[in-house]
mmCIF file of C-alpha atoms and ligand atoms in Angstrom:
data_model
loop_
_atom_site.group_PDB
_atom_site.id
_atom_site.type_symbol
_atom_site.label_atom_id
_atom_site.label_comp_id
_atom_site.label_asym_id
_atom_site.label_seq_id
_atom_site.Cartn_x
_atom_site.Cartn_y
_atom_site.Cartn_z
ATOM 1 C CA MET A 957 59.811 22.804 -14.306
ATOM 2 C CA PRO A 958 59.776 24.146 -17.739
ATOM 3 C CA GLY A 959 56.029 24.964 -17.780
ATOM 4 C CA TYR A 960 55.101 25.817 -14.000
ATOM 5 C CA GLU A 961 53.922 29.393 -15.349
ATOM 6 C CA ARG A 962 50.942 27.994 -16.176
ATOM 7 C CA ILE A 963 49.480 25.941 -13.138
ATOM 8 C CA LEU A 964 45.643 24.245 -12.716
ATOM 9 C CA VAL A 965 44.165 23.223 -10.105
ATOM 10 C CA ALA A 966 41.428 21.169 -10.690
ATOM 11 C CA SER A 967 39.898 17.970 -8.863
ATOM 12 C CA SER A 968 36.717 15.516 -9.662
ATOM 13 C CA LYS A 969 35.464 16.723 -5.971
ATOM 14 C CA GLY A 970 34.295 19.653 -4.719
ATOM 15 C CA GLY A 971 35.391 20.760 -1.644
ATOM 16 C CA VAL A 972 38.874 18.680 -1.360
ATOM 17 C CA GLY A 973 41.495 22.151 -0.739
ATOM 18 C CA LYS A 974 41.242 23.183 -4.460
ATOM 19 C CA SER A 975 40.791 27.680 -3.985
ATOM 20 C CA THR A 976 42.701 27.322 -1.033
ATOM 21 C CA ALA A 977 45.240 25.659 -2.717
ATOM 22 C CA ALA A 978 45.467 27.945 -6.024
ATOM 23 C CA LEU A 979 45.419 31.050 -3.721
ATOM 24 C CA GLY A 980 48.057 29.970 -1.522
ATOM 25 C CA LEU A 981 49.852 29.134 -4.265
ATOM 26 C CA ALA A 982 49.288 32.380 -6.034
ATOM 27 C CA ALA A 983 50.464 34.305 -2.827
ATOM 28 C CA GLU A 984 53.997 32.948 -2.791
ATOM 29 C CA PHE A 985 54.878 32.989 -6.739
ATOM 30 C CA ALA A 986 53.929 37.203 -5.567
ATOM 31 C CA ARG A 987 56.305 37.255 -2.314
ATOM 32 C CA LEU A 988 58.840 35.388 -4.377
ATOM 33 C CA GLY A 989 59.173 38.497 -6.637
ATOM 34 C CA LYS A 990 56.855 36.678 -9.444
ATOM 35 C CA ARG A 991 53.681 38.856 -11.105
ATOM 36 C CA SER A 992 51.336 36.190 -10.296
ATOM 37 C CA LEU A 993 47.704 35.534 -12.086
ATOM 38 C CA LEU A 994 45.365 34.022 -9.947
ATOM 39 C CA LEU A 995 42.573 33.561 -12.478
ATOM 40 C CA ASP A 996 39.026 31.889 -10.556
ATOM 41 C CA LEU A 997 37.615 29.487 -13.575
ATOM 42 C CA ASP A 998 35.195 28.190 -10.754
ATOM 43 C CA VAL A 999 31.833 29.373 -12.111
ATOM 44 C CA THR A 1000 29.460 26.935 -10.080
ATOM 45 C CA SER A 1001 31.227 28.325 -6.121
ATOM 46 C CA ARG A 1002 33.650 31.283 -7.956
ATOM 47 C CA SER A 1003 35.040 31.804 -4.104
ATOM 48 C CA LEU A 1004 37.834 33.446 -4.624
ATOM 49 C CA ASP A 1005 36.966 37.155 -5.084
ATOM 50 C CA LEU A 1006 35.479 36.468 -1.304
ATOM 51 C CA LEU A 1007 38.799 34.493 -0.189
ATOM 52 C CA THR A 1008 40.863 37.716 -0.940
ATOM 53 C CA GLY A 1009 38.445 40.308 0.577
ATOM 54 C CA CYS A 1010 37.989 42.293 -2.695
ATOM 55 C CA ALA A 1011 34.345 40.548 -3.903
ATOM 56 C CA ASP A 1012 33.096 44.254 -3.138
ATOM 57 C CA ASN A 1013 35.667 46.100 -5.457
ATOM 58 C CA ALA A 1014 36.009 43.028 -8.150
ATOM 59 C CA LEU A 1015 34.905 45.567 -10.189
ATOM 60 C CA PHE A 1016 35.207 43.299 -13.283
ATOM 61 C CA THR A 1017 35.320 38.905 -14.361
ATOM 62 C CA PHE A 1018 36.402 37.435 -16.682
ATOM 63 C CA ALA A 1019 33.218 37.884 -18.439
ATOM 64 C CA ASP A 1020 33.938 41.120 -19.462
ATOM 65 C CA LEU A 1021 38.017 40.747 -20.803
ATOM 66 C CA LEU A 1022 35.446 38.356 -23.056
ATOM 67 C CA SER A 1023 33.331 41.046 -23.143
ATOM 68 C CA GLY A 1024 36.858 43.519 -24.669
ATOM 69 C CA THR A 1025 37.306 44.319 -21.070
ATOM 70 C CA SER A 1026 41.856 44.664 -21.967
ATOM 71 C CA PRO A 1027 42.741 41.931 -18.893
ATOM 72 C CA GLU A 1028 44.886 44.899 -17.275
ATOM 73 C CA THR A 1029 42.173 46.206 -16.738
ATOM 74 C CA THR A 1030 40.618 43.311 -15.774
ATOM 75 C CA VAL A 1031 42.149 42.416 -12.736
ATOM 76 C CA THR A 1032 41.600 42.975 -8.990
ATOM 77 C CA ARG A 1033 44.911 43.754 -6.962
ATOM 78 C CA PRO A 1034 43.631 42.482 -4.009
ATOM 79 C CA PHE A 1035 46.529 42.589 -1.178
ATOM 80 C CA PRO A 1036 48.292 46.266 -1.047
ATOM 81 C CA SER A 1037 50.915 44.892 1.020
ATOM 82 C CA LEU A 1038 51.606 42.251 -1.913
ATOM 83 C CA PRO A 1039 51.286 44.203 -5.213
ATOM 84 C CA GLY A 1040 52.815 41.337 -6.980
ATOM 85 C CA LEU A 1041 49.431 39.070 -6.545
ATOM 86 C CA MET A 1042 46.207 39.255 -9.210
ATOM 87 C CA LEU A 1043 42.684 37.888 -9.151
ATOM 88 C CA LEU A 1044 41.171 37.823 -12.476
ATOM 89 C CA PRO A 1045 37.580 36.823 -10.436
ATOM 90 C CA ALA A 1046 35.088 34.248 -11.569
ATOM 91 C CA PRO A 1047 31.989 35.112 -14.130
ATOM 92 C CA ALA A 1048 28.875 34.873 -13.116
ATOM 93 C CA SER A 1049 27.057 31.479 -14.059
ATOM 94 C CA ARG A 1050 24.242 33.635 -14.977
ATOM 95 C CA ARG A 1051 26.894 35.910 -17.587
ATOM 96 C CA LEU A 1052 28.100 33.272 -18.850
ATOM 97 C CA ALA A 1053 24.988 31.567 -19.449
ATOM 98 C CA GLU A 1054 23.996 35.415 -21.180
ATOM 99 C CA LEU A 1055 26.859 34.333 -23.346
ATOM 100 C CA GLU A 1056 26.680 31.623 -24.630
ATOM 101 C CA GLU A 1057 23.174 32.582 -25.595
ATOM 102 C CA GLU A 1058 24.421 35.861 -27.169
ATOM 103 C CA ARG A 1059 27.522 34.153 -29.256
ATOM 104 C CA GLY A 1060 26.119 30.840 -29.921
ATOM 105 C CA THR A 1061 28.649 28.670 -28.042
ATOM 106 C CA SER A 1062 29.271 26.764 -24.972
ATOM 107 C CA ALA A 1063 31.248 27.749 -22.041
ATOM 108 C CA ALA A 1064 33.854 25.689 -23.052
ATOM 109 C CA ASP A 1065 34.701 27.630 -25.626
ATOM 110 C CA LEU A 1066 34.425 31.157 -23.852
ATOM 111 C CA ILE A 1067 37.312 29.865 -21.509
ATOM 112 C CA ARG A 1068 39.283 28.965 -24.176
ATOM 113 C CA GLU A 1069 38.464 32.548 -26.006
ATOM 114 C CA GLY A 1070 38.790 33.882 -23.112
ATOM 115 C CA LEU A 1071 42.184 32.169 -21.849
ATOM 116 C CA ASP A 1072 43.478 33.173 -26.133
ATOM 117 C CA LYS A 1073 43.625 36.213 -24.309
ATOM 118 C CA ILE A 1074 45.251 36.101 -20.807
ATOM 119 C CA LEU A 1075 48.313 34.443 -23.031
ATOM 120 C CA ALA A 1076 48.391 37.380 -25.071
ATOM 121 C CA TRP A 1077 48.530 39.867 -22.723
ATOM 122 C CA GLU A 1078 52.079 39.858 -21.038
ATOM 123 C CA GLY A 1079 51.468 41.551 -17.759
ATOM 124 C CA PHE A 1080 52.192 38.263 -15.835
ATOM 125 C CA ASP A 1081 54.740 36.268 -14.943
ATOM 126 C CA ILE A 1082 52.950 33.595 -14.052
ATOM 127 C CA LEU A 1083 48.783 32.018 -13.817
ATOM 128 C CA VAL A 1084 47.415 30.244 -11.314
ATOM 129 C CA CYS A 1085 43.781 28.667 -12.663
ATOM 130 C CA ASP A 1086 41.193 27.621 -9.595
ATOM 131 C CA THR A 1087 38.553 25.610 -11.082
ATOM 132 C CA GLY A 1088 34.857 23.805 -9.683
ATOM 133 C CA GLY A 1089 34.542 20.550 -8.177
ATOM 134 C CA GLY A 1090 34.107 18.709 -12.248
ATOM 135 C CA LEU A 1091 36.148 18.859 -14.485
ATOM 136 C CA ASP A 1092 33.919 20.227 -18.147
ATOM 137 C CA LEU A 1093 35.939 23.455 -18.066
ATOM 138 C CA ALA A 1094 38.597 21.959 -16.322
ATOM 139 C CA CYS A 1095 39.088 19.865 -19.054
ATOM 140 C CA ALA A 1096 38.587 23.149 -21.875
ATOM 141 C CA ALA A 1097 41.367 25.164 -20.213
ATOM 142 C CA ALA A 1098 43.809 21.827 -19.920
ATOM 143 C CA PRO A 1099 45.375 22.484 -23.207
ATOM 144 C CA TYR A 1100 46.341 25.271 -21.993
ATOM 145 C CA PHE A 1101 48.501 24.212 -18.913
ATOM 146 C CA PRO A 1102 51.582 22.929 -19.102
ATOM 147 C CA PHE A 1103 51.164 21.690 -15.491
ATOM 148 C CA ILE A 1104 47.742 20.911 -13.830
ATOM 149 C CA LEU A 1105 47.932 20.173 -10.479
ATOM 150 C CA VAL A 1106 45.123 17.808 -8.971
ATOM 151 C CA ALA A 1107 43.653 18.492 -5.365
ATOM 152 C CA ALA A 1108 42.629 15.798 -3.420
ATOM 153 C CA GLU A 1109 42.034 15.012 0.799
ATOM 154 C CA GLN A 1110 43.210 12.842 3.262
ATOM 155 C CA SER A 1111 40.518 9.433 1.938
ATOM 156 C CA GLN A 1112 41.290 6.939 -0.206
ATOM 157 C CA THR A 1113 38.309 7.996 -1.770
ATOM 158 C CA SER A 1114 39.406 10.992 -2.806
ATOM 159 C CA ILE A 1115 42.226 9.846 -4.272
ATOM 160 C CA ARG A 1116 40.229 7.453 -6.748
ATOM 161 C CA ALA A 1117 38.673 11.076 -7.473
ATOM 162 C CA ALA A 1118 41.973 12.350 -8.305
ATOM 163 C CA GLU A 1119 42.809 9.012 -10.417
ATOM 164 C CA TYR A 1120 39.649 9.593 -12.349
ATOM 165 C CA ALA A 1121 40.126 13.588 -13.401
ATOM 166 C CA ALA A 1122 43.700 13.278 -13.669
ATOM 167 C CA SER A 1123 42.540 10.684 -16.515
ATOM 168 C CA ARG A 1124 40.226 12.745 -17.694
ATOM 169 C CA LEU A 1125 42.629 15.854 -17.986
ATOM 170 C CA GLU A 1126 44.900 13.451 -19.427
ATOM 171 C CA ARG A 1127 42.475 12.751 -22.598
ATOM 172 C CA CYS A 1128 41.788 15.988 -22.945
ATOM 173 C CA GLY A 1129 45.153 17.723 -23.946
ATOM 174 C CA GLY A 1130 47.014 17.899 -19.899
ATOM 175 C CA ARG A 1131 50.834 16.782 -19.498
ATOM 176 C CA ALA A 1132 51.926 17.246 -15.968
ATOM 177 C CA ILE A 1133 49.647 16.106 -13.752
ATOM 178 C CA ARG A 1134 50.696 16.177 -9.911
ATOM 179 C CA LEU A 1135 48.987 14.713 -6.799
ATOM 180 C CA CYS A 1136 48.735 17.639 -4.651
ATOM 181 C CA VAL A 1137 47.430 16.094 -0.958
ATOM 182 C CA CYS A 1138 44.731 19.293 0.722
ATOM 183 C CA ALA A 1139 43.956 19.161 4.335
ATOM 184 C CA PHE A 1140 46.447 16.832 6.091
ATOM 185 C CA ASP A 1141 45.810 16.351 8.954
ATOM 186 C CA LEU A 1142 48.487 14.527 11.495
ATOM 187 C CA SER A 1143 46.251 13.948 14.688
ATOM 188 C CA ALA A 1144 43.484 12.021 11.960
ATOM 189 C CA VAL A 1145 46.849 9.542 11.325
ATOM 190 C CA LYS A 1146 46.473 8.129 14.197
ATOM 191 C CA LYS A 1147 43.297 8.939 16.238
ATOM 192 C CA GLU A 1148 40.436 7.919 13.246
ATOM 193 C CA LYS A 1149 43.496 5.815 11.267
ATOM 194 C CA ARG A 1150 42.960 8.189 8.040
ATOM 195 C CA ALA A 1151 44.807 8.198 5.966
ATOM 196 C CA GLY A 1152 49.267 8.618 6.431
ATOM 197 C CA VAL A 1153 50.836 10.866 3.028
ATOM 198 C CA ILE A 1154 52.259 7.784 2.580
ATOM 199 C CA GLU A 1155 50.085 5.385 1.622
ATOM 200 C CA MET A 1156 47.508 7.994 -0.145
ATOM 201 C CA ILE A 1157 51.344 8.179 -2.404
ATOM 202 C CA ASP A 1158 50.965 4.410 -3.245
ATOM 203 C CA ALA A 1159 47.540 4.353 -4.013
ATOM 204 C CA SER A 1160 48.042 7.461 -6.954
ATOM 205 C CA SER A 1161 49.939 6.539 -10.402
ATOM 206 C CA LEU A 1162 50.295 10.190 -9.700
ATOM 207 C CA GLN A 1163 53.603 12.110 -8.467
ATOM 208 C CA CYS A 1164 53.126 14.092 -5.618
ATOM 209 C CA VAL A 1165 53.741 17.046 -5.524
ATOM 210 C CA GLY A 1166 53.294 18.672 -2.018
ATOM 211 C CA VAL A 1167 51.441 18.547 1.347
ATOM 212 C CA ILE A 1168 48.824 20.895 2.715
ATOM 213 C CA PRO A 1169 48.457 19.923 6.219
ATOM 214 C CA PHE A 1170 45.184 21.085 8.044
ATOM 215 C CA ASP A 1171 45.427 23.836 9.934
ATOM 216 C CA PRO A 1172 42.396 24.786 12.075
ATOM 217 C CA ARG A 1173 42.488 29.126 11.755
ATOM 218 C CA LEU A 1174 42.572 28.573 8.682
ATOM 219 C CA GLN A 1175 38.600 29.034 8.395
ATOM 220 C CA LYS A 1176 37.986 32.149 10.401
ATOM 221 C CA ILE A 1177 40.866 33.731 7.979
ATOM 222 C CA GLN A 1178 39.027 32.797 5.167
ATOM 223 C CA ASP A 1179 36.060 34.235 6.740
ATOM 224 C CA ALA A 1180 38.160 37.424 7.031
ATOM 225 C CA GLY A 1181 39.069 37.400 3.292
ATOM 226 C CA GLN A 1182 42.884 37.841 4.261
ATOM 227 C CA LEU A 1183 45.446 35.331 3.432
ATOM 228 C CA PRO A 1184 47.001 32.835 6.050
ATOM 229 C CA PRO A 1185 50.013 34.132 7.371
ATOM 230 C CA ARG A 1186 53.297 33.396 6.395
ATOM 231 C CA LYS A 1187 53.322 31.064 9.604
ATOM 232 C CA SER A 1188 50.014 28.263 9.043
ATOM 233 C CA PRO A 1189 51.822 25.666 7.736
ATOM 234 C CA VAL A 1190 49.223 26.326 4.017
ATOM 235 C CA THR A 1191 52.365 29.297 3.603
ATOM 236 C CA ALA A 1192 54.605 26.726 4.207
ATOM 237 C CA ALA A 1193 53.499 24.022 2.047
ATOM 238 C CA CYS A 1194 52.787 26.762 -1.022
ATOM 239 C CA ARG A 1195 56.023 27.979 -1.000
ATOM 240 C CA ASN A 1196 57.655 24.597 -1.106
ATOM 241 C CA ILE A 1197 55.421 23.352 -3.872
ATOM 242 C CA ALA A 1198 56.122 26.856 -5.641
ATOM 243 C CA ARG A 1199 59.731 26.362 -5.252
ATOM 244 C CA ARG A 1200 59.671 22.861 -6.235
ATOM 245 C CA LEU A 1201 57.714 23.622 -9.040
ATOM 246 C CA MET A 1202 60.328 26.134 -9.768
ATOM 247 C CA GLY A 1203 63.439 23.802 -10.116
ATOM 248 C CA TYR A 1204 64.147 24.286 -6.094
ATOM 249 C CA ASP A 1205 64.945 21.088 -4.391
ATOM 250 C CA VAL A 1206 62.672 21.278 -1.254
ATOM 251 C CA ARG A 1207 61.737 18.567 0.579
ATOM 252 C CA LEU A 1208 57.428 17.748 1.557
ATOM 253 C CA PHE A 1209 57.251 19.082 4.547
ATOM 254 C CA ASP A 1210 60.360 22.238 4.542
ATOM 255 C CA GLY A 1211 58.987 25.022 7.086
ATOM 256 C CA ILE A 1212 57.186 22.723 8.288
ATOM 257 C CA PRO A 1213 57.089 22.230 12.347
ATOM 258 C CA ALA A 1214 54.365 20.253 13.109
ATOM 259 C CA LEU A 1215 54.842 17.000 9.480
ATOM 260 C CA SER A 1216 58.452 17.276 9.904
ATOM 261 C CA ARG A 1217 58.857 16.881 13.520
ATOM 262 C CA ARG A 1218 56.703 13.947 13.641
ATOM 263 C CA ARG A 1219 57.621 12.734 10.469
ATOM 264 C CA ARG A 1220 57.522 9.391 10.858
ATOM 265 C CA LEU A 1221 53.556 9.499 12.209
ATOM 266 C CA ALA A 1222 53.259 11.575 9.062
ATOM 267 C CA LEU A 1223 54.662 8.887 6.761
HETATM 268 N N1 LIG B 2653 45.115 23.719 4.322
HETATM 269 C C1 LIG B 2653 43.487 23.540 5.361
HETATM 270 N N2 LIG B 2653 43.002 23.800 6.587
HETATM 271 C C2 LIG B 2653 42.497 23.430 6.923
HETATM 272 N N3 LIG B 2653 40.877 23.869 6.213
HETATM 273 C C3 LIG B 2653 41.079 23.812 4.462
HETATM 274 C C4 LIG B 2653 42.217 23.862 3.731
HETATM 275 N N4 LIG B 2653 42.094 23.737 2.867
HETATM 276 C C5 LIG B 2653 41.021 23.718 3.218
HETATM 277 N N5 LIG B 2653 40.387 23.997 3.861
HETATM 278 C C6 LIG B 2653 38.991 24.210 3.989
HETATM 279 O O1 LIG B 2653 37.864 23.841 3.288
HETATM 280 C C7 LIG B 2653 37.159 23.482 2.982
HETATM 281 C C8 LIG B 2653 37.368 23.482 0.750
HETATM 282 O O2 LIG B 2653 38.518 24.155 0.850
HETATM 283 P P1 LIG B 2653 38.328 25.092 -0.579
HETATM 284 O O3 LIG B 2653 37.039 26.143 -0.968
HETATM 285 O O4 LIG B 2653 40.103 25.393 -1.014
HETATM 286 O O5 LIG B 2653 37.737 23.311 -1.698
HETATM 287 P P2 LIG B 2653 37.574 23.853 -3.355
HETATM 288 O O6 LIG B 2653 38.641 22.378 -3.409
HETATM 289 O O7 LIG B 2653 38.020 24.978 -3.987
HETATM 290 O O8 LIG B 2653 35.796 24.166 -2.705
HETATM 291 P P3 LIG B 2653 34.953 24.015 -3.938
HETATM 292 O O9 LIG B 2653 34.699 22.889 -4.778
HETATM 293 O O10 LIG B 2653 33.982 24.296 -3.055
HETATM 294 O O11 LIG B 2653 35.063 25.269 -4.881
HETATM 295 C C9 LIG B 2653 36.959 25.543 3.552
HETATM 296 O O12 LIG B 2653 36.484 25.510 4.042
HETATM 297 C C10 LIG B 2653 37.991 25.860 3.999
HETATM 298 O O13 LIG B 2653 38.543 26.500 5.257
HETATM 299 MG MG1 LIG B 2654 36.609 26.275 -5.333
#
């Protein structure tokens, strides 16, 4: 699929699983042998340095890139066991506000300036960019990303929010915009009568690129700053999305036994 080398993950709603999806996707591209750069542009609740356990040793952020430090120097390699994965943490909101004042410019312009610098760098094959809830900075970044993944939880309101996000991103220059269903809980379909996959796909005008299952162990893993293990359904789902974006024919629930075994219920 042309354009998959630059992927923006966005949503208008907070807490729907964007950072989990962005990290999982970037890690899977790295496992597939790509030099995978994960960029955190969530200024208000940056989390990827925490989720990768490198909050204390990530010396540079996107703000340093804006101040002239080279992309090569600013990126951190959070997992020695996964050298293909690189992280550029988000700037602290206060630092971004200082830069806006110093330069007499807007945060959106600073985001565009930083993205220009990153895209001029040849040190990566894939760029996966996480953004915050709310869409202002995602809109500024949208034209740089031929491929946008809108994250939604397993609820009708989240799907409506995804529709809204997609139409705003489209107006800002977003092109291939796809739906990613996050934290899909199979047991809630029956017990709580929450939406199944088909119901969510039906309720959305967006093409669905993947369903990331709910993994009850994830919170603990993320608190420890680790990647979900290979056998986690989150890892399998992100691998499916990465491979599908690369043009492979991958079924929605490939490698996710919990969902493929109970496919009828999930759908
Ligand atoms: N597949 C999943 N299984 C279990 N928990 C999940 C899953 N995806 C996300 N979560 C949990 O949901 C919460 C929100 O996830 P995440 O931080 O990825 O969302 P977000 O959209 O990036 O949030 P924010 O808008 O605050 O940046 C976290 O506690 C995370 O552990
Ligand atoms: Mg986040």
